[in-house]
Every structure is written in structure tokens, then in C-alpha cells.
CSV table of N, CA, C and O in Angstrom, one decimal:
chain,number,residue,atom,x,y,z
A,1,MET,N,203.0,159.7,79.4
A,1,MET,CA,202.5,158.9,80.5
A,1,MET,C,201.4,158.2,79.9
A,1,MET,O,200.4,158.9,79.6
A,2,PRO,N,201.0,156.9,80.2
A,2,PRO,CA,199.7,156.3,79.7
A,2,PRO,C,198.6,156.7,80.6
A,2,PRO,O,198.8,156.9,81.8
A,3,ALA,N,197.3,156.9,80.1
A,3,ALA,CA,196.2,157.3,80.9
A,3,ALA,C,195.7,155.9,81.9
A,3,ALA,O,195.9,154.9,81.4
A,4,LYS,N,195.5,156.4,82.9
A,4,LYS,CA,194.7,155.4,84.0
A,4,LYS,C,193.4,155.0,83.5
A,4,LYS,O,192.7,155.7,83.0
A,5,ARG,N,193.5,153.5,83.5
A,5,ARG,CA,192.0,153.0,83.4
A,5,ARG,C,191.4,152.9,84.3
A,5,ARG,O,191.8,152.5,85.4
A,6,SER,N,190.1,153.3,84.4
A,6,SER,CA,189.2,153.3,85.5
A,6,SER,C,188.2,151.8,85.3
A,6,SER,O,187.7,151.6,84.3
A,7,ALA,N,188.2,150.8,86.4
A,7,ALA,CA,187.8,149.7,86.2
A,7,ALA,C,186.4,149.8,86.3
A,7,ALA,O,186.0,150.5,87.3
A,8,VAL,N,185.7,149.4,85.5
A,8,VAL,CA,183.9,149.4,85.7
A,8,VAL,C,183.6,148.1,86.3
A,8,VAL,O,183.6,147.1,85.7
A,9,LEU,N,183.2,148.3,87.6
A,9,LEU,CA,182.8,147.0,88.3
A,9,LEU,C,181.2,146.8,88.1
A,9,LEU,O,180.6,147.7,87.9
A,10,PRO,N,181.0,145.5,87.8
A,10,PRO,CA,179.6,145.3,87.7
A,10,PRO,C,178.7,145.5,88.8
A,10,PRO,O,179.2,145.4,90.0
A,11,GLU,N,177.5,145.8,88.4
A,11,GLU,CA,176.4,145.8,89.4
A,11,GLU,C,176.2,144.7,90.1
A,11,GLU,O,176.0,143.7,89.4
A,12,ILE,N,176.1,144.6,91.5
A,12,ILE,CA,175.9,143.4,92.2
A,12,ILE,C,174.5,143.5,92.8
A,12,ILE,O,174.2,144.4,93.5
A,13,TYR,N,173.6,142.5,92.7
A,13,TYR,CA,172.3,142.5,93.5
A,13,TYR,C,172.4,141.5,94.6
A,13,TYR,O,173.0,140.2,94.5
A,14,GLN,N,171.8,141.9,95.8
A,14,GLN,CA,171.6,141.1,96.8
A,14,GLN,C,170.2,140.7,96.8
A,14,GLN,O,169.2,141.5,96.8
A,15,ILE,N,170.1,139.3,96.9
A,15,ILE,CA,168.6,138.8,96.7
A,15,ILE,C,168.5,138.1,97.8
A,15,ILE,O,169.3,137.2,98.4
A,16,LYS,N,167.4,137.9,98.5
A,16,LYS,CA,166.9,137.1,99.5
A,16,LYS,C,165.9,136.2,98.9
A,16,LYS,O,165.0,136.4,98.5
A,17,VAL,N,166.1,134.7,98.9
A,17,VAL,CA,165.4,133.6,98.5
A,17,VAL,C,164.9,132.8,99.7
A,17,VAL,O,165.5,132.5,100.5
A,18,THR,N,163.4,132.7,99.8
A,18,THR,CA,162.8,132.2,101.1
A,18,THR,C,161.9,130.9,100.6
A,18,THR,O,161.2,131.2,99.7
A,19,LEU,N,162.1,129.6,101.0
A,19,LEU,CA,161.5,128.5,100.9
A,19,LEU,C,160.2,128.5,101.6
A,19,LEU,O,160.1,128.7,102.9
A,20,LEU,N,158.9,128.7,100.9
A,20,LEU,CA,157.5,128.8,101.7
A,20,LEU,C,157.2,127.3,102.3
A,20,LEU,O,157.7,126.2,102.0
A,21,GLY,N,156.6,127.5,103.4
A,21,GLY,CA,156.0,126.3,104.3
A,21,GLY,C,157.0,125.8,104.9
A,21,GLY,O,156.7,124.6,105.2
A,22,THR,N,158.1,126.2,105.4
A,22,THR,CA,159.1,125.7,106.2
A,22,THR,C,159.0,126.3,107.6
A,22,THR,O,158.7,127.5,107.8
A,23,SER,N,159.2,125.6,108.7
A,23,SER,CA,159.4,126.0,109.9
A,23,SER,C,160.5,125.3,110.7
A,23,SER,O,160.6,124.0,110.8
A,24,PRO,N,161.6,125.9,111.1
A,24,PRO,CA,162.0,127.4,110.9
A,24,PRO,C,162.2,127.6,109.5
A,24,PRO,O,162.3,126.7,108.6
A,25,PRO,N,162.0,128.9,109.1
A,25,PRO,CA,162.1,129.3,107.6
A,25,PRO,C,163.6,128.8,107.1
A,25,PRO,O,164.6,129.1,107.7
A,26,ILE,N,163.5,128.6,105.8
A,26,ILE,CA,164.9,128.3,105.1
A,26,ILE,C,164.9,129.3,104.1
A,26,ILE,O,164.0,129.6,103.2
A,27,TRP,N,166.2,130.0,104.0
A,27,TRP,CA,166.4,131.1,103.3
A,27,TRP,C,167.9,131.0,102.7
A,27,TRP,O,168.7,130.6,103.6
A,28,ARG,N,168.0,131.9,101.9
A,28,ARG,CA,169.5,132.2,101.3
A,28,ARG,C,169.6,133.6,101.1
A,28,ARG,O,168.6,134.1,100.3
A,29,ARG,N,170.6,134.2,101.4
A,29,ARG,CA,170.9,135.5,100.9
A,29,ARG,C,172.0,135.5,99.9
A,29,ARG,O,173.1,134.9,100.0
A,30,LEU,N,171.6,135.8,98.5
A,30,LEU,CA,172.7,135.8,97.4
A,30,LEU,C,173.2,137.0,97.0
A,30,LEU,O,172.4,138.0,96.8
A,31,LEU,N,174.5,136.9,96.5
A,31,LEU,CA,175.1,138.1,95.9
A,31,LEU,C,175.3,137.8,94.4
A,31,LEU,O,176.2,136.8,94.0
A,32,VAL,N,174.5,138.4,93.4
A,32,VAL,CA,174.6,137.8,92.0
A,32,VAL,C,174.9,139.1,91.0
A,32,VAL,O,174.3,140.3,91.4
A,33,PRO,N,175.5,139.0,89.8
A,33,PRO,CA,175.7,140.1,89.0
A,33,PRO,C,174.2,140.5,88.5
A,33,PRO,O,173.4,139.7,88.1
A,34,ALA,N,173.8,141.8,88.4
A,34,ALA,CA,172.8,142.3,87.8
A,34,ALA,C,172.4,141.9,86.5
A,34,ALA,O,171.3,141.6,86.0
A,35,ASP,N,173.6,141.6,85.7
A,35,ASP,CA,173.3,141.1,84.3
A,35,ASP,C,173.3,139.5,84.0
A,35,ASP,O,173.2,139.1,82.9
A,36,VAL,N,173.2,138.9,85.1
A,36,VAL,CA,173.1,137.4,85.1
A,36,VAL,C,171.7,137.1,84.3
A,36,VAL,O,170.7,137.8,84.5
A,37,THR,N,171.7,136.1,83.6
A,37,THR,CA,170.5,135.7,82.8
A,37,THR,C,169.8,134.9,84.0
A,37,THR,O,170.3,134.2,84.9
A,38,LEU,N,168.2,134.4,83.6
A,38,LEU,CA,167.6,133.7,84.7
A,38,LEU,C,167.9,132.3,84.4
A,38,LEU,O,167.9,131.5,85.3
A,39,THR,N,168.7,131.8,83.3
A,39,THR,CA,169.2,130.5,83.1
A,39,THR,C,170.3,130.5,84.2
A,39,THR,O,170.4,129.4,85.0
A,40,GLN,N,171.3,131.2,84.4
A,40,GLN,CA,172.4,131.3,85.2
A,40,GLN,C,171.7,131.4,86.6
A,40,GLN,O,172.5,130.8,87.6
A,41,LEU,N,170.9,132.2,86.8
A,41,LEU,CA,170.3,132.3,88.2
A,41,LEU,C,169.8,131.0,88.6
A,41,LEU,O,169.9,130.6,89.8
A,42,HIS,N,169.1,130.2,87.7
A,42,HIS,CA,168.5,128.9,87.9
A,42,HIS,C,169.5,128.3,88.4
A,42,HIS,O,169.4,127.4,89.5
A,43,ASP,N,170.9,128.2,87.8
A,43,ASP,CA,172.2,127.3,88.3
A,43,ASP,C,172.6,127.6,89.6
A,43,ASP,O,172.9,127.0,90.4
A,44,VAL,N,172.5,129.2,89.7
A,44,VAL,CA,173.0,129.6,91.2
A,44,VAL,C,172.0,128.9,92.3
A,44,VAL,O,172.4,128.7,93.4
A,45,LEU,N,170.8,129.0,91.9
A,45,LEU,CA,169.7,128.6,93.0
A,45,LEU,C,169.9,127.1,93.4
A,45,LEU,O,169.9,126.7,94.6
A,46,GLN,N,170.0,126.4,92.1
A,46,GLN,CA,170.3,125.0,92.5
A,46,GLN,C,171.7,124.8,93.2
A,46,GLN,O,171.5,123.9,94.2
A,47,ALA,N,172.6,125.4,93.0
A,47,ALA,CA,173.9,125.1,93.8
A,47,ALA,C,173.5,125.7,95.2
A,47,ALA,O,174.0,124.9,96.1
A,48,ALA,N,172.9,126.8,95.5
A,48,ALA,CA,172.7,127.3,96.8
A,48,ALA,C,171.9,126.2,97.7
A,48,ALA,O,172.1,126.3,98.8
A,49,MET,N,171.0,125.5,97.0
A,49,MET,CA,170.3,124.6,98.0
A,49,MET,C,170.9,123.2,97.8
A,49,MET,O,170.2,122.3,98.5
A,50,GLY,N,171.8,123.0,97.1
A,50,GLY,CA,172.2,121.7,97.0
A,50,GLY,C,171.3,120.8,96.2
A,50,GLY,O,171.4,119.4,96.3
A,51,TRP,N,170.4,121.3,95.2
A,51,TRP,CA,169.6,120.6,94.3
A,51,TRP,C,170.2,120.1,93.0
A,51,TRP,O,171.4,120.5,93.0
A,52,ASP,N,170.1,119.3,92.3
A,52,ASP,CA,170.5,118.6,91.2
A,52,ASP,C,170.0,118.9,89.9
A,52,ASP,O,170.1,117.9,88.9
A,53,ASP,N,169.1,119.7,89.7
A,53,ASP,CA,168.5,120.2,88.5
A,53,ASP,C,167.5,119.1,88.0
A,53,ASP,O,167.5,118.9,86.9
A,54,GLY,N,167.0,118.1,88.8
A,54,GLY,CA,166.1,117.3,88.2
A,54,GLY,C,164.6,117.5,88.0
A,54,GLY,O,163.9,116.6,87.6
A,55,HIS,N,164.2,118.6,88.0
A,55,HIS,CA,162.8,118.8,87.9
A,55,HIS,C,162.6,120.3,87.0
A,55,HIS,O,163.5,121.0,86.8
A,56,MET,N,161.5,120.3,86.7
A,56,MET,CA,161.1,121.7,86.0
A,56,MET,C,161.1,122.9,86.7
A,56,MET,O,160.8,122.6,87.8
A,57,HIS,N,161.1,124.0,86.1
A,57,HIS,CA,161.1,125.2,86.9
A,57,HIS,C,160.7,126.2,86.3
A,57,HIS,O,160.7,126.2,84.8
A,58,GLU,N,160.2,127.4,86.8
A,58,GLU,CA,160.0,128.8,86.0
A,58,GLU,C,160.0,129.9,87.0
A,58,GLU,O,159.9,129.7,88.1
A,59,PHE,N,160.3,131.1,86.3
A,59,PHE,CA,160.2,132.2,87.1
A,59,PHE,C,158.8,132.8,86.8
A,59,PHE,O,158.4,132.8,85.6
A,60,SER,N,158.4,133.6,87.7
A,60,SER,CA,157.0,134.4,87.3
A,60,SER,C,157.2,135.9,88.2
A,60,SER,O,157.6,135.7,89.2
A,61,ILE,N,156.8,136.8,87.4
A,61,ILE,CA,156.8,138.1,87.8
A,61,ILE,C,155.6,138.7,87.3
A,61,ILE,O,155.2,138.9,85.9
A,62,GLY,N,154.4,138.8,88.3
A,62,GLY,CA,153.1,139.2,87.7
A,62,GLY,C,152.7,138.2,86.7
A,62,GLY,O,152.6,137.1,87.1
A,63,PRO,N,152.3,138.8,85.6
A,63,PRO,CA,151.7,137.8,84.6
A,63,PRO,C,152.6,137.0,83.6
A,63,PRO,O,152.3,136.2,82.8
A,64,ARG,N,153.9,137.6,83.9
A,64,ARG,CA,155.2,137.0,83.0
A,64,ARG,C,155.4,135.6,83.6
A,64,ARG,O,155.6,135.3,84.8
A,65,ARG,N,155.7,134.7,82.6
A,65,ARG,CA,156.3,133.4,82.7
A,65,ARG,C,157.5,133.3,82.2
A,65,ARG,O,157.5,133.4,81.0
A,66,ILE,N,158.6,132.9,82.8
A,66,ILE,CA,159.9,133.0,82.1
A,66,ILE,C,160.6,131.6,82.5
A,66,ILE,O,160.5,131.3,83.7
A,67,GLY,N,161.1,130.9,81.5
A,67,GLY,CA,161.6,129.9,81.8
A,67,GLY,C,162.1,128.8,80.5
A,67,GLY,O,162.7,129.8,79.6
A,68,ARG,N,162.1,127.7,80.3
A,68,ARG,CA,162.5,127.0,79.2
A,68,ARG,C,161.2,126.7,78.1
A,68,ARG,O,160.4,125.9,78.7
A,69,PRO,N,161.1,127.6,77.4
A,69,PRO,CA,160.0,127.4,76.4
A,69,PRO,C,159.8,126.0,76.0
A,69,PRO,O,160.7,125.5,75.5
A,70,ASN,N,158.6,125.4,75.8
A,70,ASN,CA,158.3,124.1,75.2
A,70,ASN,C,157.1,124.5,73.9
A,70,ASN,O,155.9,125.0,74.3
A,71,PRO,N,157.6,124.1,73.0
A,71,PRO,CA,156.7,124.3,71.8
A,71,PRO,C,155.2,123.7,71.8
A,71,PRO,O,154.2,124.0,71.3
A,72,GLU,N,155.2,122.6,72.6
A,72,GLU,CA,154.1,121.9,72.6
A,72,GLU,C,153.0,122.7,73.7
A,72,GLU,O,151.8,122.5,73.6
A,73,ASP,N,153.5,123.5,74.5
A,73,ASP,CA,152.4,124.2,75.4
A,73,ASP,C,151.4,125.1,74.5
A,73,ASP,O,150.3,125.0,74.9
A,74,ARG,N,151.8,125.7,73.2
A,74,ARG,CA,150.9,126.4,72.7
A,74,ARG,C,149.7,125.3,72.0
A,74,ARG,O,148.7,125.9,71.8
A,75,LEU,N,150.5,124.4,71.6
A,75,LEU,CA,149.4,123.4,71.0
A,75,LEU,C,148.4,122.8,72.2
A,75,LEU,O,147.3,122.4,71.9
A,76,MET,N,148.8,123.0,73.3
A,76,MET,CA,147.8,122.5,74.4
A,76,MET,C,146.9,123.8,75.0
A,76,MET,O,146.4,123.5,76.0
A,77,GLY,N,147.3,124.8,74.3
A,77,GLY,CA,146.5,126.0,74.7
A,77,GLY,C,147.0,126.7,75.9
A,77,GLY,O,146.2,127.6,76.4
A,78,MET,N,148.2,126.3,76.4
A,78,MET,CA,148.9,127.0,77.4
A,78,MET,C,149.4,128.4,77.0
A,78,MET,O,149.7,128.6,75.8
A,79,PRO,N,149.5,129.2,77.8
A,79,PRO,CA,150.3,130.6,77.4
A,79,PRO,C,151.7,130.5,77.1
A,79,PRO,O,152.3,129.6,77.8
A,80,SER,N,152.3,131.1,76.2
A,80,SER,CA,153.7,131.0,76.0
A,80,SER,C,154.5,131.5,77.1
A,80,SER,O,154.1,132.4,78.0
A,81,MET,N,155.8,131.1,77.2
A,81,MET,CA,156.7,131.4,78.3
A,81,MET,C,157.8,132.2,77.3
A,81,MET,O,158.3,131.6,76.4
A,82,GLU,N,158.4,133.0,78.1
A,82,GLU,CA,159.6,133.8,77.8
A,82,GLU,C,160.8,132.9,77.8
A,82,GLU,O,160.8,132.0,78.9
A,83,ASN,N,161.8,133.1,77.1
A,83,ASN,CA,163.0,132.2,77.3
A,83,ASN,C,163.8,132.8,78.3
A,83,ASN,O,164.3,134.0,78.0
A,84,GLU,N,164.2,132.1,79.4
A,84,GLU,CA,165.1,132.4,80.4
A,84,GLU,C,166.6,132.9,80.0
A,84,GLU,O,167.2,133.6,80.7
A,85,ARG,N,166.8,132.2,78.9
A,85,ARG,CA,168.3,132.4,78.5
A,85,ARG,C,168.4,134.2,78.1
A,85,ARG,O,169.8,134.5,77.7
A,86,THR,N,167.3,134.5,77.7
A,86,THR,CA,167.4,136.0,77.0
A,86,THR,C,167.0,137.1,78.2
A,86,THR,O,167.0,138.5,77.9
A,87,VAL,N,166.5,136.7,79.1
A,87,VAL,CA,165.8,137.6,80.4
A,87,VAL,C,167.1,137.7,81.4
A,87,VAL,O,167.4,136.8,82.0
A,88,ARG,N,167.4,138.9,81.7
A,88,ARG,CA,168.4,139.3,82.7
A,88,ARG,C,167.7,139.7,84.1
A,88,ARG,O,166.6,140.3,84.1
A,89,LEU,N,168.4,139.3,85.1
A,89,LEU,CA,167.9,139.9,86.3
A,89,LEU,C,167.6,141.2,86.6
A,89,LEU,O,166.5,141.5,87.0
A,90,SER,N,168.4,142.2,86.0
A,90,SER,CA,168.2,143.5,86.0
A,90,SER,C,167.0,143.8,85.4
A,90,SER,O,166.4,144.9,85.7
A,91,GLY,N,166.6,143.1,84.5
A,91,GLY,CA,165.3,143.4,83.9
A,91,GLY,C,164.0,143.1,84.5
A,91,GLY,O,163.0,143.5,84.1
A,92,ILE,N,164.2,142.1,85.4
A,92,ILE,CA,163.0,141.9,86.2
A,92,ILE,C,163.0,142.4,87.7
A,92,ILE,O,161.9,142.6,88.3
A,93,LEU,N,164.1,142.5,88.3
A,93,LEU,CA,164.1,143.1,89.6
A,93,LEU,C,165.0,144.5,89.4
A,93,LEU,O,166.2,144.8,90.0
A,94,GLY,N,164.4,145.5,88.7
A,94,GLY,CA,165.0,146.7,88.6
A,94,GLY,C,165.2,147.8,89.8
A,94,GLY,O,165.9,148.5,89.7
A,95,SER,N,164.4,147.5,90.9
A,95,SER,CA,164.6,148.4,91.9
A,95,SER,C,164.4,147.7,93.4
A,95,SER,O,163.9,146.4,93.4
A,96,VAL,N,165.1,148.2,94.3
A,96,VAL,CA,165.0,147.2,95.6
A,96,VAL,C,163.6,147.0,96.1
A,96,VAL,O,162.6,148.1,96.0
A,97,GLY,N,163.4,146.1,96.5
A,97,GLY,CA,162.2,145.5,97.1
A,97,GLY,C,161.5,144.8,95.8
A,97,GLY,O,160.1,144.3,96.2
A,98,SER,N,161.7,144.9,94.7
A,98,SER,CA,161.1,144.1,93.7
A,98,SER,C,161.0,142.8,94.1
A,98,SER,O,161.9,142.1,94.5
A,99,LYS,N,160.0,141.9,93.6
A,99,LYS,CA,159.7,140.5,93.9
A,99,LYS,C,159.4,139.7,92.6
A,99,LYS,O,158.9,140.1,91.7
A,100,ALA,N,159.9,138.4,92.9
A,100,ALA,CA,159.5,137.5,91.6
A,100,ALA,C,159.3,136.0,92.5
A,100,ALA,O,159.8,135.9,93.6
A,101,VAL,N,159.0,135.0,91.6
A,101,VAL,CA,158.6,133.9,92.3
A,101,VAL,C,159.5,132.8,91.5
A,101,VAL,O,159.3,132.9,90.3
A,102,TYR,N,160.0,131.9,92.1
A,102,TYR,CA,160.9,130.7,91.4
A,102,TYR,C,160.0,129.5,91.8
A,102,TYR,O,160.1,129.3,92.9
A,103,THR,N,159.6,128.9,90.8
A,103,THR,CA,158.9,127.5,91.3
A,103,THR,C,159.8,126.6,90.7
A,103,THR,O,160.2,126.5,89.5
A,104,TYR,N,160.1,125.6,91.4
A,104,TYR,CA,161.2,124.4,91.2
A,104,TYR,C,160.3,123.1,91.5
A,104,TYR,O,159.7,122.9,92.6
A,105,ASP,N,160.0,122.2,90.7
A,105,ASP,CA,159.5,120.9,91.0
A,105,ASP,C,158.0,121.2,90.9
A,105,ASP,O,157.1,120.1,91.1
A,106,PHE,N,157.5,122.3,90.8
A,106,PHE,CA,156.0,122.7,90.8
A,106,PHE,C,155.4,122.0,91.9
A,106,PHE,O,154.2,121.9,91.9
A,107,GLY,N,155.9,121.9,93.0
A,107,GLY,CA,155.6,121.7,94.4
A,107,GLY,C,156.4,122.4,95.4
A,107,GLY,O,155.7,122.6,96.4
A,108,ASP,N,157.5,122.4,95.0
A,108,ASP,CA,158.5,123.4,96.1
A,108,ASP,C,158.6,124.7,95.5
A,108,ASP,O,159.3,124.9,94.4
A,109,SER,N,157.9,125.8,96.0
A,109,SER,CA,158.0,127.2,95.6
A,109,SER,C,159.1,128.0,96.3
A,109,SER,O,158.9,127.9,97.5
A,110,TRP,N,159.6,128.7,95.8
A,110,TRP,CA,160.7,129.8,96.3
A,110,TRP,C,159.8,131.0,96.3
A,110,TRP,O,159.8,131.3,95.2
A,111,GLU,N,159.4,131.6,97.1
A,111,GLU,CA,158.6,132.9,97.2
A,111,GLU,C,158.5,133.6,98.4
A,111,GLU,O,158.6,132.9,99.7
A,112,PRO,N,158.6,134.8,98.5
A,112,PRO,CA,158.9,135.7,97.4
A,112,PRO,C,160.5,135.6,97.4
A,112,PRO,O,161.2,135.4,98.5
A,113,TRP,N,161.1,135.9,96.3
A,113,TRP,CA,162.5,136.2,96.3
A,113,TRP,C,162.6,137.7,95.8
A,113,TRP,O,161.9,138.1,94.8
A,114,HIS,N,163.4,138.6,96.4
A,114,HIS,CA,163.3,140.0,95.9
A,114,HIS,C,164.7,140.5,96.1
A,114,HIS,O,165.7,140.0,96.8
A,115,ARG,N,164.9,141.6,95.5
A,115,ARG,CA,166.1,142.5,95.4
A,115,ARG,C,166.0,143.2,96.8
A,115,ARG,O,165.3,144.2,96.9
A,116,SER,N,167.0,142.9,97.6
A,116,SER,CA,166.9,143.4,99.1
A,116,SER,C,167.7,144.5,99.4
A,116,SER,O,167.8,145.3,100.3
A,117,GLY,N,168.7,144.7,98.6
A,117,GLY,CA,169.6,146.0,98.6
A,117,GLY,C,170.7,145.7,97.7
A,117,GLY,O,170.9,144.6,96.9
A,118,GLU,N,171.8,146.8,97.8
A,118,GLU,CA,172.8,146.7,96.8
A,118,GLU,C,174.2,146.4,97.8
A,118,GLU,O,174.3,146.9,99.0
A,119,ALA,N,174.8,145.6,97.2
A,119,ALA,CA,176.2,145.1,97.8
A,119,ALA,C,177.1,145.9,97.1
A,119,ALA,O,177.2,146.4,96.1
A,120,ALA,N,178.1,146.3,98.1
A,120,ALA,CA,179.2,147.2,97.5
A,120,ALA,C,180.2,146.2,96.7
A,120,ALA,O,180.6,145.0,97.4
A,121,SER,N,180.6,146.6,95.5
A,121,SER,CA,181.5,146.0,94.8
A,121,SER,C,183.1,146.3,95.3
A,121,SER,O,183.2,147.4,95.6
A,122,SER,N,183.8,145.3,95.6
A,122,SER,CA,185.2,145.5,96.0
A,122,SER,C,186.2,144.7,95.4
A,122,SER,O,186.0,143.8,94.6
């Protein structure tokens, strides 16, 4: 008799994203895999808001800046940026209540977005 395989379901994070400075508040609650890269999360955020990815963006968590590194930043004396293709959501929002900032267009900020709880995988 073949052994039963136990399917390992991916951990799913529930995050709440709120656009600052809006009345009434504009927000989205998203369910995303914990192992999604920040590049993939950027794509999810763009789709959730109906945006067309026409502007620069970055994620920040405390002093960490994560996005699309530009080699010219160093030449201009700006701090280096971590590559969003290598950073996973679980690496920055490791616990419920963790917060991060997503800045899009450097004029519209999504803040705070945080891991608000765990969703059951089914």
C-alpha cells in the first residue's frame, strides 16, 4: 500500500495596506504567501490598487531600504538599497503586528502596512 503524502500548504500572510491622507480611508486587506518576494508583492500592490507601475517605488523597514537598486545612487552619495528580488515578505514581517512602508511615486505613500494576522490555508 503506498504511503499517504501529506500536502504542505504554504504559510499565508494577511496584510492590511492603508493609503495615508485619505478621507474616508482607502485600504486593502491582502492574503499573500509568506515566501513572496518584495518584487512580487509590488506587483500585487499595483494590481490591488489598479495602478500601472508607472512610477518608482521602495519598501522601508526601519533603516532598511529595499527596491530596485540603482548603481548611480552610490555615485551620488545616497545609501545603497537592498534588492527587492531577493528579500521575502517573511523576512521583513516575521511576526503579527510587524510594519513596513511602501512608497510609490515618492508622493503617494502606503503606510503602515503590516501583518495583521494569519489566514487559514484551505
